[in-house]
Short mmCIF file of C-alpha atoms and ligand atoms in Angstrom, two decimals:
data_model
loop_
_atom_site.label_atom_id
_atom_site.label_comp_id
_atom_site.label_asym_id
_atom_site.label_seq_id
_atom_site.Cartn_x
_atom_site.Cartn_y
_atom_site.Cartn_z
CA UNK A 15 -0.71 22.45 7.44
CA UNK A 16 0.61 20.95 10.64
CA UNK A 17 -1.30 20.01 13.79
CA UNK A 18 0.79 19.61 16.89
CA UNK A 19 -0.52 17.97 20.07
CA UNK A 20 -4.04 19.21 19.41
CA UNK A 21 -6.29 18.47 22.38
CA UNK A 22 -9.97 19.39 22.60
CA UNK A 23 -12.17 18.87 25.67
CA UNK A 24 -15.93 19.48 25.72
CA UNK A 25 -17.16 19.79 29.32
CA UNK A 26 -14.85 17.08 30.55
CA UNK A 27 -15.12 14.83 27.46
CA UNK A 28 -11.87 14.57 25.56
CA UNK A 29 -12.74 14.68 21.85
CA UNK A 30 -9.14 14.91 20.60
CA UNK A 31 -6.09 13.90 22.59
CA UNK A 32 -2.66 15.20 21.51
CA UNK A 33 -3.25 14.73 17.79
CA UNK A 34 -0.28 15.58 15.56
CA UNK A 35 0.15 15.24 11.80
CA UNK A 36 1.20 17.22 8.74
CA UNK A 37 -0.44 17.50 5.33
CA UNK A 38 1.41 17.87 2.06
CA UNK A 39 -0.15 19.83 -0.78
CA UNK A 40 -2.27 17.68 -3.10
CA UNK A 41 -2.59 14.72 -0.74
CA UNK A 42 -5.94 12.95 -0.47
CA UNK A 43 -6.42 11.43 2.94
CA UNK A 44 -9.20 9.42 4.58
CA UNK A 45 -9.96 10.05 8.25
CA UNK A 46 -11.54 6.94 9.73
CA UNK A 47 -12.72 5.97 13.17
CA UNK A 48 -15.92 5.01 14.98
CA UNK A 49 -18.76 7.38 15.82
CA UNK A 50 -17.64 9.97 18.34
CA UNK A 51 -13.96 9.45 17.43
CA UNK A 52 -13.47 13.18 16.98
CA UNK A 53 -13.52 13.38 13.16
CA UNK A 54 -15.90 16.38 13.01
CA UNK A 55 -14.06 18.03 15.89
CA UNK A 56 -10.81 17.62 13.99
CA UNK A 57 -12.29 19.37 10.95
CA UNK A 58 -13.73 22.13 13.12
CA UNK A 59 -10.29 22.70 14.60
CA UNK A 60 -8.76 22.83 11.14
CA UNK A 61 -11.22 25.47 9.91
CA UNK A 62 -10.75 27.48 13.11
CA UNK A 63 -14.31 26.94 14.42
CA UNK A 64 -13.12 25.10 17.54
CA UNK A 65 -10.07 26.31 19.41
CA UNK A 66 -7.86 23.56 20.82
CA UNK A 67 -7.43 23.52 24.59
CA UNK A 68 -3.82 22.53 24.00
CA UNK A 69 -1.56 22.28 20.99
CA UNK A 70 -1.77 24.32 17.81
CA UNK A 71 -2.59 24.34 14.13
CA UNK A 72 -0.01 25.81 11.78
CA UNK A 73 -0.83 26.73 8.23
CA UNK A 74 2.33 27.79 6.48
CA UNK A 75 3.31 29.48 9.72
CA UNK A 76 -0.01 31.24 10.43
CA UNK A 77 -3.13 30.28 12.43
CA UNK A 78 -6.32 28.61 11.09
CA UNK A 79 -7.65 31.99 9.93
CA UNK A 80 -4.44 32.63 8.02
CA UNK A 81 -3.97 32.87 4.30
CA UNK A 82 -4.79 29.31 3.24
CA UNK A 83 -8.32 28.95 1.90
CA UNK A 84 -10.16 25.97 3.40
CA UNK A 85 -13.38 24.61 1.93
CA UNK A 86 -15.65 22.68 4.28
CA UNK A 87 -18.32 20.32 2.97
CA UNK A 88 -20.41 19.55 6.06
CA UNK A 89 -22.39 16.39 6.75
CA UNK A 90 -25.66 16.60 4.87
CA UNK A 91 -27.69 16.26 8.04
CA UNK A 92 -25.98 19.37 9.43
CA UNK A 93 -27.78 21.55 6.86
CA UNK A 94 -31.35 22.83 6.82
CA UNK A 95 -32.34 21.92 3.27
CA UNK A 96 -35.68 23.75 3.56
CA UNK A 97 -33.83 27.04 3.37
CA UNK A 98 -35.23 28.78 0.26
CA UNK A 99 -32.08 29.35 -1.78
CA UNK A 100 -31.02 28.17 -5.19
CA UNK A 101 -28.01 26.09 -6.10
CA UNK A 102 -26.35 29.16 -7.65
CA UNK A 103 -26.90 31.16 -4.41
CA UNK A 104 -25.12 28.53 -2.36
CA UNK A 105 -22.20 28.30 -4.77
CA UNK A 106 -21.94 32.11 -4.86
CA UNK A 107 -21.55 32.05 -1.06
CA UNK A 108 -18.14 30.54 -1.76
CA UNK A 109 -17.14 33.90 -3.26
CA UNK A 110 -18.17 35.96 -0.20
CA UNK A 111 -14.68 36.22 1.23
CA UNK A 112 -13.35 37.36 -2.15
CA UNK A 113 -16.18 39.81 -2.91
CA UNK A 114 -16.70 41.24 0.58
CA UNK A 115 -20.08 41.23 2.33
CA UNK A 116 -21.49 44.52 1.04
CA UNK A 117 -20.44 44.27 -2.57
CA UNK A 118 -22.08 42.87 -5.65
CA UNK A 119 -20.44 39.92 -7.41
CA UNK A 120 -18.23 40.97 -10.30
CA UNK A 121 -18.50 39.29 -13.72
CA UNK A 122 -15.45 37.19 -12.88
CA UNK A 123 -17.15 35.93 -9.70
CA UNK A 124 -20.17 34.88 -11.75
CA UNK A 125 -17.91 33.09 -14.23
CA UNK A 126 -16.10 31.22 -11.45
CA UNK A 127 -19.45 30.17 -9.95
CA UNK A 128 -20.79 28.94 -13.31
CA UNK A 129 -17.56 27.01 -13.94
CA UNK A 130 -17.61 25.44 -10.47
CA UNK A 131 -21.15 24.15 -11.09
CA UNK A 132 -20.13 22.75 -14.47
CA UNK A 133 -17.07 21.07 -12.90
CA UNK A 134 -19.28 19.06 -10.55
CA UNK A 135 -21.99 18.41 -13.15
CA UNK A 136 -24.74 20.56 -11.66
CA UNK A 137 -24.75 23.34 -14.29
CA UNK A 138 -28.29 22.41 -15.30
CA UNK A 139 -29.52 22.62 -11.70
CA UNK A 140 -28.32 26.20 -11.07
CA UNK A 141 -31.81 27.70 -10.59
CA UNK A 142 -33.28 24.87 -8.54
CA UNK A 143 -34.01 25.16 -4.84
CA UNK A 144 -31.49 23.10 -2.85
CA UNK A 145 -34.24 21.22 -1.04
CA UNK A 146 -35.45 19.71 -4.33
CA UNK A 147 -32.17 17.94 -5.08
CA UNK A 148 -31.10 14.38 -4.46
CA UNK A 149 -28.50 13.66 -1.76
CA UNK A 150 -25.71 13.26 -4.32
CA UNK A 151 -26.63 16.52 -6.04
CA UNK A 152 -26.74 18.34 -2.70
CA UNK A 153 -23.29 17.04 -1.87
CA UNK A 154 -22.01 18.33 -5.21
CA UNK A 155 -23.50 21.79 -4.55
CA UNK A 156 -21.23 22.08 -1.53
CA UNK A 157 -18.27 20.77 -3.51
CA UNK A 158 -18.97 23.51 -6.09
CA UNK A 159 -19.12 26.09 -3.30
CA UNK A 160 -15.66 24.98 -2.13
CA UNK A 161 -14.33 25.18 -5.71
CA UNK A 162 -15.82 28.67 -6.15
CA UNK A 163 -14.04 29.59 -2.93
CA UNK A 164 -10.79 28.50 -4.64
CA UNK A 165 -10.05 26.33 -1.63
CA UNK A 166 -6.57 24.85 -1.37
CA UNK A 167 -7.66 22.43 1.34
CA UNK A 168 -11.01 20.65 1.23
CA UNK A 169 -12.56 18.92 4.24
CA UNK A 170 -15.43 16.56 3.45
CA UNK A 171 -17.40 15.17 6.37
CA UNK A 172 -18.97 11.80 5.51
CA UNK A 173 -19.67 12.80 1.89
CA UNK A 174 -20.82 9.32 0.86
CA UNK A 175 -23.25 8.60 3.68
CA UNK A 176 -26.73 7.83 2.42
CA UNK A 177 -25.77 8.07 -1.27
CA UNK A 178 -26.39 5.36 -3.83
CA UNK A 179 -23.41 3.86 -5.66
CA UNK A 180 -23.65 5.95 -8.87
CA UNK A 181 -23.77 9.16 -6.78
CA UNK A 182 -20.78 7.99 -4.74
CA UNK A 183 -18.88 7.21 -7.92
CA UNK A 184 -19.55 10.63 -9.36
CA UNK A 185 -18.18 12.31 -6.25
CA UNK A 186 -15.11 10.07 -6.37
CA UNK A 187 -14.59 11.04 -10.00
CA UNK A 188 -14.71 14.69 -9.02
CA UNK A 189 -12.20 14.07 -6.22
CA UNK A 190 -9.95 12.36 -8.78
CA UNK A 191 -10.16 15.45 -10.96
CA UNK A 192 -9.31 17.69 -8.00
CA UNK A 193 -6.16 15.64 -7.46
CA UNK A 194 -4.84 17.06 -10.74
CA UNK A 195 -5.46 20.59 -9.39
CA UNK A 196 -3.25 19.88 -6.36
CA UNK A 197 -6.08 20.55 -3.91
CA UNK A 198 -5.41 18.81 -0.59
CA UNK A 199 -8.41 16.76 0.49
CA UNK A 200 -9.40 15.15 3.79
CA UNK A 201 -12.43 12.88 3.75
CA UNK A 202 -14.02 11.67 6.99
CA UNK A 203 -15.62 8.31 6.33
CA UNK A 204 -16.76 5.31 8.30
CA UNK A 205 -16.39 3.09 5.24
CA UNK A 206 -13.12 1.26 5.82
CA UNK A 207 -13.27 -0.57 2.49
CA UNK A 208 -13.59 2.64 0.58
CA UNK A 209 -10.78 4.21 2.59
CA UNK A 210 -8.53 1.24 1.87
CA UNK A 211 -9.35 1.17 -1.84
CA UNK A 212 -9.24 4.84 -2.67
CA UNK A 213 -6.81 6.64 -0.43
CA UNK A 214 -3.03 6.45 -0.18
CA UNK A 215 -2.99 7.69 3.36
CA UNK A 216 -5.29 6.95 6.27
CA UNK A 217 -5.60 8.72 9.59
CA UNK A 218 -7.13 6.26 12.07
CA UNK A 219 -8.65 8.23 14.89
CA UNK A 220 -10.30 7.51 18.17
CA UNK A 221 -9.62 10.64 20.17
CA UNK A 222 -5.92 9.79 19.79
CA UNK A 223 -4.36 9.37 16.36
CA UNK A 224 -3.96 5.60 16.37
CA UNK A 225 -2.50 5.24 12.89
CA UNK A 226 -1.21 7.47 10.10
CA UNK A 227 0.11 6.01 6.88
CA UNK A 228 -0.76 3.87 3.86
CA UNK A 229 -3.81 1.57 4.24
CA UNK A 230 -1.73 -1.60 4.52
CA UNK A 231 0.14 -0.11 7.46
CA UNK A 232 -2.83 1.42 9.26
CA UNK A 233 -5.78 -0.88 8.62
CA UNK A 234 -4.27 -3.82 10.47
CA UNK A 235 -6.17 -5.92 12.99
CA UNK A 236 -4.25 -4.60 16.05
CA UNK A 237 -4.66 -0.93 15.16
CA UNK A 238 -8.31 -1.38 14.17
CA UNK A 239 -8.96 -3.19 17.42
CA UNK A 240 -7.36 -0.32 19.26
CA UNK A 241 -9.66 2.17 17.45
CA UNK A 242 -12.91 0.21 17.46
CA UNK A 243 -12.49 -1.82 20.68
CA UNK A 244 -15.25 -4.31 21.32
CA UNK A 245 -17.06 -3.33 18.13
CA UNK A 246 -14.44 -5.09 16.10
CA UNK A 247 -14.50 -8.77 15.30
CA UNK A 248 -11.55 -10.42 13.66
CA UNK A 249 -12.46 -13.53 11.70
CA UNK A 250 -9.65 -15.62 10.25
CA UNK A 251 -10.55 -17.24 6.94
CA UNK A 252 -8.76 -19.19 4.23
CA UNK A 253 -8.38 -16.09 2.04
CA UNK A 254 -7.03 -13.87 4.78
CA UNK A 255 -8.36 -12.12 7.82
CA UNK A 256 -11.79 -10.55 7.84
CA UNK A 257 -12.31 -7.62 10.12
CA UNK A 258 -15.91 -6.74 10.81
CA UNK A 259 -16.73 -3.55 12.63
CA UNK A 260 -20.25 -3.02 13.91
CA UNK A 261 -21.05 0.21 15.64
CA UNK A 262 -24.53 0.91 16.89
CA UNK A 263 -25.73 3.44 14.35
CA UNK A 264 -23.77 2.42 11.27
CA UNK A 265 -24.04 -0.65 9.08
CA UNK A 266 -21.40 -3.28 9.70
CA UNK A 267 -18.24 -2.77 7.71
CA UNK A 268 -16.15 -5.60 6.45
CA UNK A 269 -12.54 -5.22 5.64
CA UNK A 270 -10.17 -7.88 4.48
CA UNK A 271 -6.65 -7.47 5.77
CA UNK A 272 -3.42 -9.38 6.04
CA UNK A 273 -3.82 -11.86 3.22
CA UNK A 274 -2.61 -15.29 4.24
P1 ADP B 327 -17.20 12.02 15.02
O1 ADP B 327 -17.30 13.11 14.01
O2 ADP B 327 -16.02 11.13 14.82
O3 ADP B 327 -18.46 11.23 15.18
P2 ADP B 327 -17.26 14.19 16.96
O4 ADP B 327 -16.09 15.08 16.72
O5 ADP B 327 -18.59 14.63 16.47
O6 ADP B 327 -16.90 12.72 16.45
O7 ADP B 327 -17.40 13.97 18.52
C1 ADP B 327 -16.31 13.59 19.38
C2 ADP B 327 -16.79 13.61 20.83
O8 ADP B 327 -17.03 14.94 21.26
C3 ADP B 327 -18.07 12.86 21.07
O9 ADP B 327 -18.00 12.26 22.35
C4 ADP B 327 -19.13 13.93 21.05
O10 ADP B 327 -20.25 13.58 21.82
C5 ADP B 327 -18.39 15.11 21.66
N1 ADP B 327 -18.83 16.40 21.12
C6 ADP B 327 -18.76 16.80 19.83
N2 ADP B 327 -19.20 18.06 19.68
C7 ADP B 327 -19.57 18.48 20.94
C8 ADP B 327 -20.10 19.71 21.48
N3 ADP B 327 -20.33 20.76 20.70
N4 ADP B 327 -20.34 19.75 22.80
C9 ADP B 327 -20.10 18.71 23.61
N5 ADP B 327 -19.58 17.53 23.18
C10 ADP B 327 -19.32 17.41 21.86
#
């Protein structure tokens, strides 16, 4: 998939400004940037929900609704968890495009759904209502839905937000397993430490694409300052340079860069 000069304006606010990059199959990439940087907009453009005002999205030569299958795991707060459906129902929704709207699932669809739930360790929760689950379990339901969809590209919007460490670890383990299946994964996160530790490639975004490359190249004080502006404090210390980002609605993040 290639994005070229993608620009999105919402009523005069520029959410994305001439963003260009390409993804290789099987890459796992973190998309980082402050609140309002355009991370969700970027994902919406990639799944074809938002049409760029300028620029275009190419998926093996076709548009966003072309033949690549994209799985989207939305932010948890974007979902109404009171909706009375079971875990299995949600995961089966991943098969809709394969089954067709007015057809019953075939045995092979049911098998794929059961396997997807097992793959993300929620097989025992299949008959539970989604509202009864913990945050980490809910996140895994949507991962299972993307697997059932046989997605080649997975977009995860802040999948770790609000989860405790064991739940975060479990999701990371699953992402590690997906690496072996050559599924391309983009993870929007505001956790710079996690991005630096776990991803080989970082897209640093604040409307413009400020950096694109390995963490050591992108998470540098000058580029971070450019993305986070006055919310970034650079503190030199004996061990190296500490970069602390504090944005109004997120906990402060601390990142150590440029070892002395
Ligand atoms: P992020 O996911 O990085 O927090 P978003 O993509 O949600 O960033 O938002 C980028 C900018 O676009 C913000 O200024 C936000 O207020 C604005 N925005 C996002 N969605 C809409 C929308 N549907 N209508 C108007 N403005 C929007």
